[in-house]
Coordinates of C-alpha atoms in Angstrom, one line a residue:
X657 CA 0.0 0.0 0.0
X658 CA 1.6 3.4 -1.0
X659 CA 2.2 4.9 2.6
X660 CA 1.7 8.9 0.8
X661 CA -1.6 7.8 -0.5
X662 CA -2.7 6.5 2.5
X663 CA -1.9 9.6 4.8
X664 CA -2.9 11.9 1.6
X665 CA -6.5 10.6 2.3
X666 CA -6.3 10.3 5.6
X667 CA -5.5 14.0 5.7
X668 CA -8.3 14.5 3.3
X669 CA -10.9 12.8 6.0
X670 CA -10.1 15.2 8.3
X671 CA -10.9 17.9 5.8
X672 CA -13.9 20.4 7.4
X673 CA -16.2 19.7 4.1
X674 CA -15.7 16.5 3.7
X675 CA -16.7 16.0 8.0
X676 CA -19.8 17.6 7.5
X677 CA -20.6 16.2 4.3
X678 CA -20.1 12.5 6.3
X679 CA -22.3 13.7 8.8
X680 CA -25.3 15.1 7.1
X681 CA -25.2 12.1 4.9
X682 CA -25.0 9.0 6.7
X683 CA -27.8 10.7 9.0
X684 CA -30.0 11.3 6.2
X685 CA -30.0 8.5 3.9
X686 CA -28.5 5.8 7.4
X687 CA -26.0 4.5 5.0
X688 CA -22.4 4.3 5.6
X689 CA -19.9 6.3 3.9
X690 CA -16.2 6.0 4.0
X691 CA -13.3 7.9 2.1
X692 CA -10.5 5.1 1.6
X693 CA -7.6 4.8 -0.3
X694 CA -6.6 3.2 -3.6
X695 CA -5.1 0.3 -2.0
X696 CA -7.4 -0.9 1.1
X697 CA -7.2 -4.0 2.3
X698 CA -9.6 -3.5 5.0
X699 CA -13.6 -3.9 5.1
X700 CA -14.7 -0.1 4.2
X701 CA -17.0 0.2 6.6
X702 CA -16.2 -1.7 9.0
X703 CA -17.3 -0.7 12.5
X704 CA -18.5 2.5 11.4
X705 CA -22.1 4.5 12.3
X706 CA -24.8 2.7 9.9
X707 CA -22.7 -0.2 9.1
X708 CA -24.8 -3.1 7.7
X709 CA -25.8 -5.8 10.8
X710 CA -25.3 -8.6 8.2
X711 CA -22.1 -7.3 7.0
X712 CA -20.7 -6.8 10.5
X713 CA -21.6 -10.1 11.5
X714 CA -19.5 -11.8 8.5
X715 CA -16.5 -9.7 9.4
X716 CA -16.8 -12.2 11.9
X717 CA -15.8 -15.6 9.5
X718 CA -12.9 -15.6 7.7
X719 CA -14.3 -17.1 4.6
X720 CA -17.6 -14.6 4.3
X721 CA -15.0 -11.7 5.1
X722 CA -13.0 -12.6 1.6
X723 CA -16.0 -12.6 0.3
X724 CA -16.8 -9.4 1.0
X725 CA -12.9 -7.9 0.2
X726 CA -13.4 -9.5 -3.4
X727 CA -16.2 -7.2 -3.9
X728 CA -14.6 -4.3 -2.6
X729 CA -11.6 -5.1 -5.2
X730 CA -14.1 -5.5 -8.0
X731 CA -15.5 -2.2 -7.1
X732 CA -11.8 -0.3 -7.0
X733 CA -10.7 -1.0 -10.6
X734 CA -7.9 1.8 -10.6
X735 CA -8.0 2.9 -14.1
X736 CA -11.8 3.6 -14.6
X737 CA -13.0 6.9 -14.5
X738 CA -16.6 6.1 -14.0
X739 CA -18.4 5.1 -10.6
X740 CA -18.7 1.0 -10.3
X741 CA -21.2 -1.2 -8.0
X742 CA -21.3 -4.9 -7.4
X743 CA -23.9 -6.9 -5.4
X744 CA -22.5 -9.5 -3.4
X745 CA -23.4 -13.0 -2.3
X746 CA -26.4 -11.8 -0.2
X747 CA -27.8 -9.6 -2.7
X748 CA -26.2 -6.5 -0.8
X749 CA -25.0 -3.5 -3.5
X750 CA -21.6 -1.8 -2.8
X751 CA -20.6 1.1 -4.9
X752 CA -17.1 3.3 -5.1
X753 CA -16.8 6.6 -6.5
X754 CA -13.6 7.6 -7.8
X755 CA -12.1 10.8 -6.5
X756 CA -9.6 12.5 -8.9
X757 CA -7.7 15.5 -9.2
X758 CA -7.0 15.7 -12.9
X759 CA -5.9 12.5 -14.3
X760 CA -5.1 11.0 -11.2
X761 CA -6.5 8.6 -9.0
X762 CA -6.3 9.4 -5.3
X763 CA -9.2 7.6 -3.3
X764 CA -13.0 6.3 -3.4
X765 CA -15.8 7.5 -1.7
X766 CA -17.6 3.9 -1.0
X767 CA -21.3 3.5 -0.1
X768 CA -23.8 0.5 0.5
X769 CA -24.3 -2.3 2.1
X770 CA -27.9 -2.0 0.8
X771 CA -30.5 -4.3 -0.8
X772 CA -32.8 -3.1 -3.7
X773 CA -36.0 -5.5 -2.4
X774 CA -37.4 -6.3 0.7
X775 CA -36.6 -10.0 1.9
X776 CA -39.0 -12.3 1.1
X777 CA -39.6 -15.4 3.9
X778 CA -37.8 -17.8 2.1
X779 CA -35.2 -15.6 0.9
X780 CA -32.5 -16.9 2.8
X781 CA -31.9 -20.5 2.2
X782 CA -29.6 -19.8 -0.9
X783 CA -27.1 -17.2 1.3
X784 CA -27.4 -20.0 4.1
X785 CA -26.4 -22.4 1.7
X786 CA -23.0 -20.9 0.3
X787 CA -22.3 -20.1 4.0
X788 CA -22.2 -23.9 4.7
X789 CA -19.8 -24.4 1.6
X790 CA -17.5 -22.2 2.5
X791 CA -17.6 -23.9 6.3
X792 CA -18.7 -20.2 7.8
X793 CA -18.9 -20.6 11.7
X794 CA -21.6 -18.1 11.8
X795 CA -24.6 -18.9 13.5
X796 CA -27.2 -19.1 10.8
X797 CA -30.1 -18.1 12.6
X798 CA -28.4 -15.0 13.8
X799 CA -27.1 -14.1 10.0
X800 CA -30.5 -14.3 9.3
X801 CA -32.0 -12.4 11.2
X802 CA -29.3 -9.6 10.6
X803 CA -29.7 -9.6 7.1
X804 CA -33.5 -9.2 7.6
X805 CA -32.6 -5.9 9.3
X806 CA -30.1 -5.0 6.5
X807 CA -31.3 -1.5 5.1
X808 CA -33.7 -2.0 1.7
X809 CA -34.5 1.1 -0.6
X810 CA -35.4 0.9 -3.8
X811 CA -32.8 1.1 -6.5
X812 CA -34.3 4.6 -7.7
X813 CA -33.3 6.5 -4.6
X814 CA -30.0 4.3 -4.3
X815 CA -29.0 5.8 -8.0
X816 CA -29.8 9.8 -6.2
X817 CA -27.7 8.6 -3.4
X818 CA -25.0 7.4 -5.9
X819 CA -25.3 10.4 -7.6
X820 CA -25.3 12.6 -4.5
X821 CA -21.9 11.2 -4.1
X822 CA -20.9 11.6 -7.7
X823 CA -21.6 15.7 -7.4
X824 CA -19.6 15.7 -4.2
X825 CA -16.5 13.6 -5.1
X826 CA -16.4 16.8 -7.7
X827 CA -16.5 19.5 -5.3
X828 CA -14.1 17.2 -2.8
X829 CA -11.4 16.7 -5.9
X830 CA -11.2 21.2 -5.2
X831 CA -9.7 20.7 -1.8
X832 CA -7.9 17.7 -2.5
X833 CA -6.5 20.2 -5.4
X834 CA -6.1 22.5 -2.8
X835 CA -4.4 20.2 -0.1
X836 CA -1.3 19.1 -3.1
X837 CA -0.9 22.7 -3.4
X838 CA -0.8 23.9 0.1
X839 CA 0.3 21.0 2.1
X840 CA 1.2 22.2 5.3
X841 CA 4.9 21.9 5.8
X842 CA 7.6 23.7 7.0
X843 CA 9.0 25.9 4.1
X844 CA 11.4 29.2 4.0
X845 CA 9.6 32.4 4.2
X846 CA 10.8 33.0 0.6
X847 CA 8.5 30.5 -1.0
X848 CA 5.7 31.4 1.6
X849 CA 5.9 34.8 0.0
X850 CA 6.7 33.7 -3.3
X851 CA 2.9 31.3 -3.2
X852 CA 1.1 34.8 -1.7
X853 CA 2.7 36.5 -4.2
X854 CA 1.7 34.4 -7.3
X855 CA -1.7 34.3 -5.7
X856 CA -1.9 38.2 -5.9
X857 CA -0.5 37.7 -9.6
X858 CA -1.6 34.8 -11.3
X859 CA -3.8 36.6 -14.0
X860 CA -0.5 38.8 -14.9
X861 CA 2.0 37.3 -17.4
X862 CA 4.2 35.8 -14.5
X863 CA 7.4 34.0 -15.6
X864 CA 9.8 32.4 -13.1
X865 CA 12.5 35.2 -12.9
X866 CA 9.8 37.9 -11.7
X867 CA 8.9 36.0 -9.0
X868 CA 12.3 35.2 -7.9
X869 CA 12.9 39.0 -7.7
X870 CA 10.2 39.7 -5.5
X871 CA 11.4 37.3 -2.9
X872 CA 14.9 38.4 -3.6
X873 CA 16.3 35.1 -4.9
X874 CA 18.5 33.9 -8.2
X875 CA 16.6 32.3 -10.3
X876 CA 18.3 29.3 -10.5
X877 CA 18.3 29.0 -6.5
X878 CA 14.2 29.9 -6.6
X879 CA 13.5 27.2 -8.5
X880 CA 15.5 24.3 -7.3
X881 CA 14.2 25.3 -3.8
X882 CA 10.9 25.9 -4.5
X883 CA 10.8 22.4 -6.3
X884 CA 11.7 20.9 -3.1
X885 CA 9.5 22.6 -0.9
X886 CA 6.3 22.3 -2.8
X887 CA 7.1 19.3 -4.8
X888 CA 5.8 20.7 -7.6
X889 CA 7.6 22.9 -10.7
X890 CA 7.2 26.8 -10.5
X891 CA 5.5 25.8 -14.2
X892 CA 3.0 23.3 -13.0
X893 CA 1.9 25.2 -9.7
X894 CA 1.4 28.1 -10.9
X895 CA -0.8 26.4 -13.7
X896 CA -2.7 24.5 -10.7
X897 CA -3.5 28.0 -9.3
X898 CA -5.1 29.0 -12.4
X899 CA -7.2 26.0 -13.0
X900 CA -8.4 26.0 -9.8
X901 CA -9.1 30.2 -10.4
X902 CA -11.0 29.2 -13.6
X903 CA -12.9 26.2 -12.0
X904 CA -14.4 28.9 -9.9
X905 CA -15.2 31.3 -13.0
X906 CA -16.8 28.5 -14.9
X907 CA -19.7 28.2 -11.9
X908 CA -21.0 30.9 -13.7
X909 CA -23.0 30.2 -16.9
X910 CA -23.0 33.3 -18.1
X911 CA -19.1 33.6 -18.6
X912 CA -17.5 33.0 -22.0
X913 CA -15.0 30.1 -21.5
X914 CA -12.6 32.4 -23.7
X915 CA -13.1 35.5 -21.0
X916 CA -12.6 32.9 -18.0
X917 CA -9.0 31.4 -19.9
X918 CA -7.9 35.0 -19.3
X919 CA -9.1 36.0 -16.4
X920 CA -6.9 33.1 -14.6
X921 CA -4.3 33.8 -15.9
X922 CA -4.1 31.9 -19.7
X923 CA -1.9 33.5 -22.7
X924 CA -4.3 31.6 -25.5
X925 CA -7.6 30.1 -25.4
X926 CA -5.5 26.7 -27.0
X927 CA -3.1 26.7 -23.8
X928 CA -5.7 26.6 -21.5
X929 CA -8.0 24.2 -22.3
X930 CA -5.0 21.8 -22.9
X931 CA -4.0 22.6 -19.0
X932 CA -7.2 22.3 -18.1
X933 CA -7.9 19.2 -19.4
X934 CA -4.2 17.6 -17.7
X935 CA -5.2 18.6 -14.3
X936 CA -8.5 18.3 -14.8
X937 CA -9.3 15.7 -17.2
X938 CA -11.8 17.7 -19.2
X939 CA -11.7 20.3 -21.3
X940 CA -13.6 23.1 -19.7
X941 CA -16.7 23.6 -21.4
X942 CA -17.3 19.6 -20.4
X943 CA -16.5 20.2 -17.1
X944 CA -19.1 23.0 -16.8
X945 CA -21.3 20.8 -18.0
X946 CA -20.5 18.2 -14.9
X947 CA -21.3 20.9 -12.5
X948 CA -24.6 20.9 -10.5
X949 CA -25.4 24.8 -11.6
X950 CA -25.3 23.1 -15.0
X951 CA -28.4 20.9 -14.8

C-alpha cells in the first residue's frame, strides 16, 4: 500500500467539508460512507455508524470476510474513471466513486451495504447455503435475522444517493487540489511569500524570474528550492493555481469560457483548455457541463 496515498487521504478525512458532508449524509440517507484509499485491504466500513448488521456479523468468519474484500476489489478497478457497483453473495450492493484530481486517482468514496427488495420469507436459504460451503462458523439463525434488518431502498433513490456522491467527489477533488498545493509543511519564508505572491498575480504574465525578484532570490536557487518545498515545478503550480481560479469562473453560466481562460491567468484560449484538461481531465466547457449549476 503506498504509505503517501494512504496519509494523503487520511488528511483528506479530516478535511472540514468533507466532515460535514459525512455527517449530514449517513444521518439522512442511514448509509455508511467511507473515504479510503486506492489500496485498502480493509472492510470499508467496518465498524463505522450505519454499518450493515449482516455485513458486520460476516467480518466475523474468515471465509464470508473474503468474500466481501473480493467485492470491494471488483468495485476499486484503478483505471476507470466512472463510478462501479457490485452486489454480493447476499444480494447486498456496494458502490465506489472515484475521486480524482485531474488525471489522477487518489481515493474512493464507497457506499452500500444495501439491498434493492425487501426480503421475502424464504429468501435466505440460498445465502445459508454458500455459507455452509464455504464452512462459515456463523450462527445461521443469527445471519439471518441480521440480514432481515439489513437497510432495503429501492434502487431509484440508491442511484440519487450514488449520484449525491458523484456531485460531491467533484467538489471534494477542489480541496484535494487544494491540499497538493498547500500541504502544510515547514518551508522558507521566501516560498511562503513567493505562493502569496503568485496568488496576488496569477492573471499577470508571470514567468519564473519575476517572482524570484520579489522574494529576492537567483533564479536558478528559486526554483531548485521551490521544487523541493512544494514538490511541484514553479510551471505546474502556478498552472494549478489558475485551474483551480478558472474552475471557480466556470460556476457561472454566463461567462464566455474564452473570457474565463484570461481571467486566470491563460496567454491563449488553446493553452488553457489543454491545461485544463491535464489537471482536470476535461476540457472546460465539459466540465461545466458536470457541474450541479449546470443541470
Amino acid at each position: 500500500m503506498s504509505n503517501s496515498n494512504t496519509q494523503f487521504i487520511a488528511m483528506l478525512s479530516e478535511s472540514q467539508i468533507y466532515k460535514d458532508y459525512e455527517r449530514a449524509f449517513s444521518e439522512t440517507t442511514g448509509l455508511p460512507l467511507n473515504l479510503r484509499p486506492i489500496e485498502h485491504w480493509k472492510l470499508a466500513h467496518r465498524g463505522r455508524k450505519h454499518e450493515s448488521p449482516f455485513c458486520a456479523l460476516m467480518a466475523r468468519s474468515n471465509k464470508s470476510c473474503a468474500a466481501c474484500l473480493r467485492i470491494q476489489q471488483e468495485i476499486s478497478n484503478p483505471t476507470s474513471h466512472e463510478t462501479q457497483s457490485a452486489i454480493c453473495f447476499a444480494g447486498l450492493c456496494e458502490t465506489s466513486v472515484p475521486l480524482r484530481v485531474g488525471e489522477n486517482l487518489v481515493g474512493f468514496l464507497q457506499v452500500g451495504e444495501v439491498r434493492f427488495r425487501a426480503p421475502d420469507k424464504g429468501g435466505f436459504g440460498k445465502i445459508a447455503e454458500q455459507l455452509r460451503e464455504w464452512g462459515s462458523s456463523v450462527d445461521l439463525t443469527e445471519a439471518e435475522g441480521a440480514w432481515r434488518r439489513t437497510r432495503t431502498i429501492s434502487k431509484g433513490q440508491y442511484d440519487q444517493i450514488v449520484r449525491l456522491l458523484e456531485i460531491f467527489a467533484q467538489h471534494l477533488a477542489l480541496v484535494a487540489n487544494q491540499l497538493l498545493i498547500r500541504q502544510e509543511r515547514a518551508e522558507p519564508p521566501a516560498i511562503t511569500r513567493a505562493r502569496q505572491f503568485i496568488e496576488a498575480h496569477y492573471a499577470e504574465e508571470l514567468p519564473l524570474q519575476k517572482v524570484a525578484r520579489a522574494v529576492n532570490m537567483s533564479s536558478f536557487y528559486f526554483c531548485k528550492v521551490f521544487r523541493k518545498v512544494t514538490g511541484l515545478t514553479f510551471t505546474d503550480y502556478l498552472s494549478r493555481v489558475r485551474v483551480e481560479k478558472a474552475k471557480k469562473l466556470l460556476l457561472n453560466p454566463n461567462a464566455r469560457v474564452s473570457e474565463i481562460a484570461f481571467d486566470s491567468g491563460f496567454a491563449s484560449i488553446t493553452n488553457f483548455n489543454r491545461t485544463f484538461k491535464h489537471f482536470v481531465g476535461h476540457s472546460p466547457t465539459d466540465y461545466r457541463e458536470t457541474l450541479p449549476s449546470a443541470a
